[in-house]
Short mmCIF file of C-alpha atoms in Angstrom, two decimals:
data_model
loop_
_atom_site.label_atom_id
_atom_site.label_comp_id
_atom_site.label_asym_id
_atom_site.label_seq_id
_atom_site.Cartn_x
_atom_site.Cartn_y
_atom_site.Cartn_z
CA UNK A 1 0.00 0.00 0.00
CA UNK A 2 1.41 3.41 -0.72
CA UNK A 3 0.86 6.91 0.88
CA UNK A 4 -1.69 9.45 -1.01
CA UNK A 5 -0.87 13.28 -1.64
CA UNK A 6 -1.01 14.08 2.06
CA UNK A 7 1.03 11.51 3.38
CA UNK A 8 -1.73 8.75 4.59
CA UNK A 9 0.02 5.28 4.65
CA UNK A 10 -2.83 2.38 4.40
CA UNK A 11 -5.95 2.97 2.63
CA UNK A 12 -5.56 1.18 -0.86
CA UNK A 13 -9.12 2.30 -2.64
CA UNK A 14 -11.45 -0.37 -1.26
CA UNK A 15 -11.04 0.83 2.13
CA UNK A 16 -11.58 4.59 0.59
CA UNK A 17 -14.59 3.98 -0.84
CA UNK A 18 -15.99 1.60 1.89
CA UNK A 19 -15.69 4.50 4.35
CA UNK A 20 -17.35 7.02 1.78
CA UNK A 21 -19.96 4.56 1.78
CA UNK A 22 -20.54 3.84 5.40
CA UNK A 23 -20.67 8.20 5.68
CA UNK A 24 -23.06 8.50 3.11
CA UNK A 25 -25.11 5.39 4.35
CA UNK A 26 -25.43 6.77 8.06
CA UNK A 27 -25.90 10.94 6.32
CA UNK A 28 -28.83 9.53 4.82
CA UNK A 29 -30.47 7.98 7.92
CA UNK A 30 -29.74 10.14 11.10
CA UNK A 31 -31.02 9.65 14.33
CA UNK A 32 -31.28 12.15 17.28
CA UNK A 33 -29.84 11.74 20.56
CA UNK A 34 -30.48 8.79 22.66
CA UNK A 35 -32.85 7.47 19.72
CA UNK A 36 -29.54 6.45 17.56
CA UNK A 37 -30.94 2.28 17.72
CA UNK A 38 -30.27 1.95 13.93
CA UNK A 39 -27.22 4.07 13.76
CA UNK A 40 -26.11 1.59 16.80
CA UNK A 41 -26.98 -1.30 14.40
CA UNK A 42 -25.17 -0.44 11.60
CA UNK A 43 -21.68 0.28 13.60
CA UNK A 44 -22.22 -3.09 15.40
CA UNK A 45 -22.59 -4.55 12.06
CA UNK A 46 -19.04 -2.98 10.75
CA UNK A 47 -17.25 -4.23 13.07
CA UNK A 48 -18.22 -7.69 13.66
CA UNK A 49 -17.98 -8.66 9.50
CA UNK A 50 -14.53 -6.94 10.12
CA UNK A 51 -13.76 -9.39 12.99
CA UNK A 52 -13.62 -6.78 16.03
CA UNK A 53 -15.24 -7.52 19.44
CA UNK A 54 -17.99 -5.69 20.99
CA UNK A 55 -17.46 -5.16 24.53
CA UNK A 56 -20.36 -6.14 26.51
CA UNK A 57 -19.07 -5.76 29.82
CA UNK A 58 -19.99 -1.77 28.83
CA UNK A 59 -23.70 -1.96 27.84
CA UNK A 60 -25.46 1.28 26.82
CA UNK A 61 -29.08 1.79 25.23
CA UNK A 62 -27.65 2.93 22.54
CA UNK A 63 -24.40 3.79 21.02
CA UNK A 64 -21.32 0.55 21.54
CA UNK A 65 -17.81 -0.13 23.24
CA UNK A 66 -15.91 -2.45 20.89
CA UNK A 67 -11.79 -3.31 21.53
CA UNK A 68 -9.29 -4.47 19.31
CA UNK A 69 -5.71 -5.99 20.84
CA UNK A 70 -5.13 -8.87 23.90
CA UNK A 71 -3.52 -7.19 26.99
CA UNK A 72 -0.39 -9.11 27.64
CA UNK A 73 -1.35 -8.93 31.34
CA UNK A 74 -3.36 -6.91 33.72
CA UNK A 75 -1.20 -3.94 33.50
CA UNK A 76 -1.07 -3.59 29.92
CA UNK A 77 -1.59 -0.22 28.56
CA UNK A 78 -5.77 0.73 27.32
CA UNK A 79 -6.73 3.74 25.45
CA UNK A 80 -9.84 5.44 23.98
CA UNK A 81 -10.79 6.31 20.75
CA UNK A 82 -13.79 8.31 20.55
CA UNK A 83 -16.39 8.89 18.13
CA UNK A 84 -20.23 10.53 18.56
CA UNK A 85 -22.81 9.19 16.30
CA UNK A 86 -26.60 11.08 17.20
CA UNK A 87 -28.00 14.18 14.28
CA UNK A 88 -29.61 17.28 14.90
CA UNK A 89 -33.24 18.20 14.45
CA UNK A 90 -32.42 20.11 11.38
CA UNK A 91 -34.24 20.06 7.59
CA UNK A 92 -31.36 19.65 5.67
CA UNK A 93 -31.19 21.76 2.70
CA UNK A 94 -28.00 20.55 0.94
CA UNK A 95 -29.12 18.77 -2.32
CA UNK A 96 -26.86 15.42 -2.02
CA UNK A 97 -27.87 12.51 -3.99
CA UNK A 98 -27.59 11.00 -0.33
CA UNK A 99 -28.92 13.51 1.74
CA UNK A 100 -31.39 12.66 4.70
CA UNK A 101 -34.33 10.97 3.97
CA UNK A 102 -35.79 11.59 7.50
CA UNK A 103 -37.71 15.09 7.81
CA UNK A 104 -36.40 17.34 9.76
CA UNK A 105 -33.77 15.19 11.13
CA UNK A 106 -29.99 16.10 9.89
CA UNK A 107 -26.57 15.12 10.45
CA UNK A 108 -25.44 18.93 10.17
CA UNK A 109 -22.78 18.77 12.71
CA UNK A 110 -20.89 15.95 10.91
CA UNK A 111 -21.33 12.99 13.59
CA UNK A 112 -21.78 10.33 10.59
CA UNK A 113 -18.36 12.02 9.28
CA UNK A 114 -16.47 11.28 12.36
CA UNK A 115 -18.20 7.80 12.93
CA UNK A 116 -17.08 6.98 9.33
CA UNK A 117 -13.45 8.01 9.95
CA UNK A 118 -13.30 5.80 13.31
CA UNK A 119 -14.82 2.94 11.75
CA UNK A 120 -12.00 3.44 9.65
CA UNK A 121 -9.14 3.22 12.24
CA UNK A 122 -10.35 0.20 13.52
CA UNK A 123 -10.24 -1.35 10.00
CA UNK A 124 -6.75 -0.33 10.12
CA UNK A 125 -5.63 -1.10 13.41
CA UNK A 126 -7.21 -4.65 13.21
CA UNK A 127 -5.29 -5.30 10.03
CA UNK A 128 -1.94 -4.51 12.51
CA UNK A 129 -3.40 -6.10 16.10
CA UNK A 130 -0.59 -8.33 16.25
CA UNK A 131 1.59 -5.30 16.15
CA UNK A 132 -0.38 -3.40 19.55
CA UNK A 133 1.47 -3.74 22.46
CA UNK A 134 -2.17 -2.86 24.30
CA UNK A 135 -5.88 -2.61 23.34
CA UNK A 136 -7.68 0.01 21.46
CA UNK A 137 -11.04 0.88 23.37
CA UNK A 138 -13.44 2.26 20.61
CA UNK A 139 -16.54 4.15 22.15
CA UNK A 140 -19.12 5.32 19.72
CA UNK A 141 -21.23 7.83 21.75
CA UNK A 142 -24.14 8.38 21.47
CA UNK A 143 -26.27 11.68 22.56
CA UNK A 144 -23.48 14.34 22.28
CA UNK A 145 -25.67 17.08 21.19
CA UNK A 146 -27.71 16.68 24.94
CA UNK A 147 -24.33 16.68 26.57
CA UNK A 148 -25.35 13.28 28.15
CA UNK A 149 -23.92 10.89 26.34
CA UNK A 150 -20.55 11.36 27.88
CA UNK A 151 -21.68 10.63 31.03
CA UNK A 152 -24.16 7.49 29.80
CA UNK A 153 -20.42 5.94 28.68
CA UNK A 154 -18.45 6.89 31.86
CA UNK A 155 -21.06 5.38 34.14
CA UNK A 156 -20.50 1.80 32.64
CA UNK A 157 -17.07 2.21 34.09
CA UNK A 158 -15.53 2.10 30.21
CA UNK A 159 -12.75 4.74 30.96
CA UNK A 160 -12.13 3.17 34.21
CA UNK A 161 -8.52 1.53 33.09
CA UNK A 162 -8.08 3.67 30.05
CA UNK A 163 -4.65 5.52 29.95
CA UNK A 164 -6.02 7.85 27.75
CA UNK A 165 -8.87 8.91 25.17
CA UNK A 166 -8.46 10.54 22.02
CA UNK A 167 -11.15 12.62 19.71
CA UNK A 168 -12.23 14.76 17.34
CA UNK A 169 -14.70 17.05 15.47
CA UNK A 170 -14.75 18.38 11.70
CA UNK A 171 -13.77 21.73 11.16
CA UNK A 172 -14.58 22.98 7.73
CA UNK A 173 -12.95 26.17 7.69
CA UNK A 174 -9.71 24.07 7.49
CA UNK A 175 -8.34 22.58 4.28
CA UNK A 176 -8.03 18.80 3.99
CA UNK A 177 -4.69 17.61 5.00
CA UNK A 178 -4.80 19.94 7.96
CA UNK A 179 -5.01 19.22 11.26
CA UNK A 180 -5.50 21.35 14.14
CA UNK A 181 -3.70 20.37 17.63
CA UNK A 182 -3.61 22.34 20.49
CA UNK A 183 -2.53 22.01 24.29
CA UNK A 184 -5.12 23.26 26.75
CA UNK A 185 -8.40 24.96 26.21
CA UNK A 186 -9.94 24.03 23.17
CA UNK A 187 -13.36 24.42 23.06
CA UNK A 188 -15.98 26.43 25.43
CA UNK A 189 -17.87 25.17 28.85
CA UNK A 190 -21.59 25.60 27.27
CA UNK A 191 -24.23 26.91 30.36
CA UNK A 192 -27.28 27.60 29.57
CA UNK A 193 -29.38 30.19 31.97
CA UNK A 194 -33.05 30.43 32.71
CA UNK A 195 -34.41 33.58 34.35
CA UNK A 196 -38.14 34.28 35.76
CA UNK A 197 -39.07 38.00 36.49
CA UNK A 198 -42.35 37.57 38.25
CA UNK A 199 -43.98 41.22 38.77
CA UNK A 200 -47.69 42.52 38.92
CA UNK A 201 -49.95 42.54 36.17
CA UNK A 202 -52.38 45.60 34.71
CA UNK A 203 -53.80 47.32 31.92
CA UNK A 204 -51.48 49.21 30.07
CA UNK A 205 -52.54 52.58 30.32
CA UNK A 206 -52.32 51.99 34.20
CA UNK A 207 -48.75 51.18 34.56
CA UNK A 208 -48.38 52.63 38.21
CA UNK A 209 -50.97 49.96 39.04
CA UNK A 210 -48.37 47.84 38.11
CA UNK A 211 -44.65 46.07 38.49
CA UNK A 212 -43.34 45.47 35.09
CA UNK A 213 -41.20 42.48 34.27
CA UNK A 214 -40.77 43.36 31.15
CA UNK A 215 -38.86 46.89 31.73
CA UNK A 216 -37.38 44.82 34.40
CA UNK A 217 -36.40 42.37 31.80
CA UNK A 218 -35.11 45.27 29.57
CA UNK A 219 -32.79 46.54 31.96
CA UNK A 220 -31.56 43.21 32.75
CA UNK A 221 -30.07 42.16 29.43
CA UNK A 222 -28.48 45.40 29.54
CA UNK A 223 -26.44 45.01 32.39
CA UNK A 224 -25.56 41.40 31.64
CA UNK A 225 -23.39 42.58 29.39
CA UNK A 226 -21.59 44.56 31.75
CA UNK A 227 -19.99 41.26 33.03
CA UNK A 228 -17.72 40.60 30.52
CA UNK A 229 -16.68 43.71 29.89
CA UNK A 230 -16.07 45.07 33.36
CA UNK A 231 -15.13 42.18 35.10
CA UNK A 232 -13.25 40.00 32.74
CA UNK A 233 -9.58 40.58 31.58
CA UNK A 234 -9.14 41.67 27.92
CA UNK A 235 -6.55 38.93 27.79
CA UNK A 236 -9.18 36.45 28.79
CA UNK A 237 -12.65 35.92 26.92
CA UNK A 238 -16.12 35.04 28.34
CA UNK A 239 -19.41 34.95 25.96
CA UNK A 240 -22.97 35.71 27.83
CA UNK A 241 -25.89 35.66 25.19
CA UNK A 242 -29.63 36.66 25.55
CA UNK A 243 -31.12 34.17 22.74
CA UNK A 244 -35.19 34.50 24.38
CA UNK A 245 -37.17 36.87 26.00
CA UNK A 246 -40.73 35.51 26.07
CA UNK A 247 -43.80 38.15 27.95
CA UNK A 248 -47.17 38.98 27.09
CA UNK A 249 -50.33 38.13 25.58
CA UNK A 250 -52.22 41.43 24.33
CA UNK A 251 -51.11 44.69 23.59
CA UNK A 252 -52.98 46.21 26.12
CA UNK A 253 -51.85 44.07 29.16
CA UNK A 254 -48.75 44.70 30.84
CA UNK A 255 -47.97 41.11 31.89
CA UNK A 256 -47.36 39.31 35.07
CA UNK A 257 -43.92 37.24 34.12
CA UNK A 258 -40.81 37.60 31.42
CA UNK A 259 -38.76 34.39 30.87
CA UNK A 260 -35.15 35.07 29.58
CA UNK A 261 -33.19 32.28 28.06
CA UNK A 262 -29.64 32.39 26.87
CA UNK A 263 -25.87 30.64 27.29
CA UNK A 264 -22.70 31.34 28.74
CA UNK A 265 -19.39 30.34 27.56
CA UNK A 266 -16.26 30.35 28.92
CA UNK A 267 -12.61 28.56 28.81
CA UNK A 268 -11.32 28.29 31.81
CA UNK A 269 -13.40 26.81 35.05
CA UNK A 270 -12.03 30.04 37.38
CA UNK A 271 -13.64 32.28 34.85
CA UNK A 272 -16.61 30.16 34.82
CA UNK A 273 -17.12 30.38 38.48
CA UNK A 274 -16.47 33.98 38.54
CA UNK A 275 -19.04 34.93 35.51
CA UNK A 276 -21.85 32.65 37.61
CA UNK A 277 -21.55 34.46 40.68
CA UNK A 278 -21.27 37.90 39.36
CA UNK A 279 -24.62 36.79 36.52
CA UNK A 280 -26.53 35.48 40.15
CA UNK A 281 -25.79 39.21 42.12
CA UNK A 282 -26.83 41.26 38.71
CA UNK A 283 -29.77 39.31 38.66
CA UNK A 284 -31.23 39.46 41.78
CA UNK A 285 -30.21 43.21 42.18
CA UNK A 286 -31.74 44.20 39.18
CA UNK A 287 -34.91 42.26 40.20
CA UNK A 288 -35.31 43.95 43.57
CA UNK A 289 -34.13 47.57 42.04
CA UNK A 290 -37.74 47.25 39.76
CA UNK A 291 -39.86 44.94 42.56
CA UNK A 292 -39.58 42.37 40.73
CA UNK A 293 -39.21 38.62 42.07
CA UNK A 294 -36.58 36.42 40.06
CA UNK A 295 -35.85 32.82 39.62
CA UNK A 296 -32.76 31.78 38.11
CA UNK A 297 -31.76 28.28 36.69
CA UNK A 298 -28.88 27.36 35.16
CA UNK A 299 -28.60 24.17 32.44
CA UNK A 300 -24.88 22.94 33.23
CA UNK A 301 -23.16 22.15 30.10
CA UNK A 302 -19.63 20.26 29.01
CA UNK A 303 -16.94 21.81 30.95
CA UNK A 304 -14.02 23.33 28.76
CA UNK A 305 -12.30 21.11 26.27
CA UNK A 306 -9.00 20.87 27.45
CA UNK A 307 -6.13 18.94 25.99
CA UNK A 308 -3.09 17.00 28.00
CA UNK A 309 -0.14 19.01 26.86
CA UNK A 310 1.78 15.22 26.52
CA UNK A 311 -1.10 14.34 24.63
CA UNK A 312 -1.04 16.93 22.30
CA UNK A 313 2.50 16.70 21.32
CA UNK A 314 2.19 13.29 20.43
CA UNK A 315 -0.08 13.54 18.56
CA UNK A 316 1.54 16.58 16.75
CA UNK A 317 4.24 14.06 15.79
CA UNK A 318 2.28 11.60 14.26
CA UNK A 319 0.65 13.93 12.24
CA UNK A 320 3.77 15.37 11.30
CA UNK A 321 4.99 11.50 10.17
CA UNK A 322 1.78 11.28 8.07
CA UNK A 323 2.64 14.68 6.14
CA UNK A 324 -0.16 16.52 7.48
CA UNK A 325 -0.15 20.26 8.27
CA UNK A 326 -0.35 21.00 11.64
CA UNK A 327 -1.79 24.52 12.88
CA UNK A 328 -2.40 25.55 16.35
CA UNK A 329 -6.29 26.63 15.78
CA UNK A 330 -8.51 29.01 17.40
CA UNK A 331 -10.64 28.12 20.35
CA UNK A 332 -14.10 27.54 19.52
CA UNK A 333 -16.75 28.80 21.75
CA UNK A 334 -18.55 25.68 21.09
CA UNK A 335 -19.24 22.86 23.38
CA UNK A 336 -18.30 19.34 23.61
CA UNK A 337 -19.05 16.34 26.08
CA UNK A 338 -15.89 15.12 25.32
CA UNK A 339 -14.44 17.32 27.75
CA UNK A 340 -16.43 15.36 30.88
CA UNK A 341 -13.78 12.30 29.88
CA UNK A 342 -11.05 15.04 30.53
CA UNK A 343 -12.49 15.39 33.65
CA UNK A 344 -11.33 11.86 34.39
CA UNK A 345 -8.79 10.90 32.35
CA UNK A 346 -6.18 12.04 30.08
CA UNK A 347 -7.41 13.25 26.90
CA UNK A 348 -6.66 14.47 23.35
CA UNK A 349 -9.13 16.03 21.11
CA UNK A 350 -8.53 17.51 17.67
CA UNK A 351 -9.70 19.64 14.70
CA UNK A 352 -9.34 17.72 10.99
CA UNK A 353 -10.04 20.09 8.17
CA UNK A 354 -13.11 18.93 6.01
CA UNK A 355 -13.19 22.23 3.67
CA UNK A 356 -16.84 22.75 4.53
CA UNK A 357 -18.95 26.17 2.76
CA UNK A 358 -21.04 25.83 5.57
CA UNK A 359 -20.12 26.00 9.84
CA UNK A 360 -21.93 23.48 12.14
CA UNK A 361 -25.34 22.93 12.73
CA UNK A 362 -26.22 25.03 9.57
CA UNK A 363 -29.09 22.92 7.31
CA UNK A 364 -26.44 23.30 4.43
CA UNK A 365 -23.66 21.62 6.16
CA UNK A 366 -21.03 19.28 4.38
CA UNK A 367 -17.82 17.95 4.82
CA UNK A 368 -15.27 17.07 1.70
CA UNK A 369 -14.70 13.29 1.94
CA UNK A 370 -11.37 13.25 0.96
CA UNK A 371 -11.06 13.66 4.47
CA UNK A 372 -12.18 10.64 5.74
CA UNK A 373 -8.96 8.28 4.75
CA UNK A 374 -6.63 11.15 6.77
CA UNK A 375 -8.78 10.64 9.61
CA UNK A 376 -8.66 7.12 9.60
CA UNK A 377 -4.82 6.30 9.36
CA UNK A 378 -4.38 9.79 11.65
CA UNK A 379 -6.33 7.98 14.73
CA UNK A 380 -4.98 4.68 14.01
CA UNK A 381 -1.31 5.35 13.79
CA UNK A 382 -1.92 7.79 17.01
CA UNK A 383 -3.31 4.24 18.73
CA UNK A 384 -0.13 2.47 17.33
CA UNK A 385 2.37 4.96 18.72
CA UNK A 386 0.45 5.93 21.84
CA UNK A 387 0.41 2.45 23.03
CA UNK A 388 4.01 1.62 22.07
CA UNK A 389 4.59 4.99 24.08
CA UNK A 390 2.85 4.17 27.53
CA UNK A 391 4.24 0.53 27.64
CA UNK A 392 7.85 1.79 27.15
CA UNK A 393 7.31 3.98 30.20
CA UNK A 394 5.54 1.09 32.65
CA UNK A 395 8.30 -0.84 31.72
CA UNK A 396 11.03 1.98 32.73
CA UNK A 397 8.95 1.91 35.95
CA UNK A 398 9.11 -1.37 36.60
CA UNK A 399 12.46 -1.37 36.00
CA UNK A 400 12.88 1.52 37.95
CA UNK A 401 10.86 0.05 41.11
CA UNK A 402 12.95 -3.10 40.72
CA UNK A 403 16.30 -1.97 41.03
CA UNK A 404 15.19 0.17 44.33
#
C-alpha cells in the first residue's frame, strides 16, 4: 500500500470507498440523541464482518464499546478512541444525492463524518493487532448534542482503566490535510441560563398599578453585558448571550412574568465560576431595584475542552509523520461532552479540516470526503504509537521500582 498526496500510509481504494460509503449510508439515515438504535446497528454490524469484538461488559441503550488488541497482562496499557454518532433536528437543505431521507432530522454537525473516519481506524488497526502492544477501546457515543452521552459511557465504568482517550470534530474552515492540535483549552464550557421575572400585572394605560417584568427584563439584558466587559480581563474571553425573551399576551396588558433564556461560555473553570456568581448578584439586584421577584436556573453544560499538553504533542508528531499540516487553531466557543472524559482521564481532542462552505449545525452543512482516509490512518497510527509509548514507560517503571 502506498501513501496518497497528504502523506496517509494504508488505505488502498477499497477501504476509501468503503468509508465514503458507510458516511453517506449513516448521512442519509440520522437519528437524534439517545434514539440512535439503527445508527447503533449499523456500527455493530461494521465491526463484527470486520472481525472486532464488541465489549459487553460496557452496555449502553444505545451507542457501543468495541476493543481491538489482547492485553499481555493486567497492567497492559488501554486507550480510547472516541467517536459521537446522534444528528440534529435540522431540515437539511444541501441537495446530495444521499442527503437525509428523514424530515427534519440532519446530520449537520458531521457525527456520521467522524463515525465513518473511526470505523476506519479500527479497519486499520485490526489489520496490525498483532503489532499493539495494548488494546484500542473504541466508544461510539451516542447523545453528544444533549451533553449526556458522555456521562451514559463513563457510568458503565468504560474509561475506568483507560490511559487515555483521544477525539475529534470536523472543522470545515480548514483545508483537507490539515489538522488542528492544540494544548489546553480548546473548546468552550456551554451553560445555559433560565431567568423568571415575576412582577404585577395591569392594563397598560395603568402602569403605576403595576410592576413590570418586562422593563425589568429590559434593563436586565443590559447590564448582563456589563460582566464581561467590566469584570473580565481583555486577555481572557467570556461569551454571555440573551437568545429569548418571552412576555405577554395582548397589547394592552402589561404582563405578570418575562422568561429570559440564553448561554454562557467560557474557557477556563475560574472564569466560569467567577461569571456565575457575578450573573446570580446582577440578577437578583436588578430584580429587587424594579420589585420584581426572580428565579434563576442554570442548564450545566460540558466543561471546557482541554487537551493533555503530553497528549497533544504526540499527537503533533504523528501527524507530522503522516505529512499533514499541523496549525495551532482558534478556540471555539462551542461545546463538547468530550471534555467530561477530561475530567477523568487524560485526553486528546482535535480539529481535521473537512473544507466545509457551511459551519456546524447550519441545514447546508457538508464535509469534503477526501477527508475521511486522513482521519482514519491519523487515529490509528496515534493508537499504534500511543500504546508503544505508555508501555515503554511502565516498563522503565518497573524497572525503575525493581532496582530500588
Amino acid at each position: 500500500m502506498g501513501a496518497n498526496s497528504h502523506g496517509v500510509i494504508g488505505q488502498s481504494a477499497d477501504i476509501k470507498q468503503r468509508l465514503i460509503d458507510i458516511r453517506r449510508y449513516l448521512h442519509q439515515y440520522p437519528e437524534l440523541s439517545n434514539e440512535e438504535y439503527q445508527t447503533t446497528a449499523f456500527i455493530r454490524e461494521q465491526l463484527e464482518q470486520a472481525g472486532i469484538r464488541i465489549a459487553t461488559d460496557f452496555p449502553l441503550q444505545t451507542g457501543l464499546i468495541a476493543e481491538i488488541g489482547e492485553p499481555k497482562d493486567a497492567t497492559s496499557p488501554i486507550i480510547a478512541l472516541r467517536a459521537d454518532i446522534d444528528a440534529l433536528p435540522i431540515q437539511e437543505q444541501t441537495g446530495l444525492s444521499y442527503a437525509s431521507t428523514i424530515p427534519g432530522k440532519m446530520h449537520a454537525c458531521g457525527h456520521d463524518f467522524h463515525t465513518a473516519a473511526i470505523l476506519g481506524a479500527a479497519f486499520l488497526l485490526k489489520e496490525r493487532e498483532q503489532e499493539l502492544t495494548g488494546t484500542v477501546r473504541l466508544v461510539f457515543q451516542p447523545a453528544e448534542e444533549k451533553a449526556i452521552g458522555a456521562a451514559q459511557v463513563l457510568q458503565t465504568g468504560a474509561l475506568d482503566r483507560v490511559r487515555a482517550i483521544y477525539g475529534f470534530h470536523n472543522k470545515p474552515e480548514l483545508p483537507v490535510g490539515t489538522i488542528g492540535i492544540k494544548a489546553g483549552a480548546l473548546m468552550a464550557a456551554a451553560d445555559g441560563f433560565v431567568i423568571e421575572l415575576e412582577g404585577i400585572a395591569s392594563h397598560a394605560a395603568v402602569p403605576e398599578a403595576s410592576i413590570d417584568p418586562i422593563v425589568a427584563a429590559s434593563h436586565l439584558v443590559t447590564a448582563l453585558q456589563s460582566i464581561v466587559s467590566r469584570n473580565i480581563s481583555s486577555l481572557e474571553s467570556a461569551v454571555i448571550s440573551v437568545t429569548k425573551i418571552q412576555s405577554g399576551t395582548s397589547w394592552n396588558v402589561i404582563p405578570e412574568k418575562a422568561v429570559l433564556d440564553g448561554t454562557l461560555r467560557t474557557f477556563d473553570e475560574g472564569i466560569r465560576s467567577k461569571v456565575i456568581g457575578r450573573f446570580t448578584e446582577i440578577v437578583n439586584g436588578v430584580a429587587a431595584a424594579f420589585g420584581t421577584k426572580a428565579t434563576l436556573s442554570w442548564i450545566q453544560g460540558p466543561p471546557p475542552v482541554n487537551n493533555d499538553a503530553n497528549l497533544a504533542r504526540a499527537a503533533g508528531k504523528t501527524a507530522e509523520n503522516l505529512g499533514l499540516v499541523v496549525v495551532e487553531p482558534q478556540p471555539s466557543p462551542a461545546g463538547e461532552d468530550f471534555a467530561f472524559y477530561q475530567k477523568q482521564i487524560p485526553g486528546f481532542f482535535a480539529f481535521i479540516g473537512t473544507a466545509g462552505a457551511r459551519e456546524w449545525h447550519h441545514p447546508g452543512f457538508d464535509i469534503d470526503e477526501r477527508a475521511l482516509p486522513i482521519s482514519a490512518s491519523f487515529f490509528a497510527e496515534l493508537a499504534v504509537s500511543e500504546l508503544e509509548r505508555f508501555a515503554v514507560e511502565k516498563e522503565e517503571r518497573q524497572g525503575l521500582m525493581n532496582r530500588t
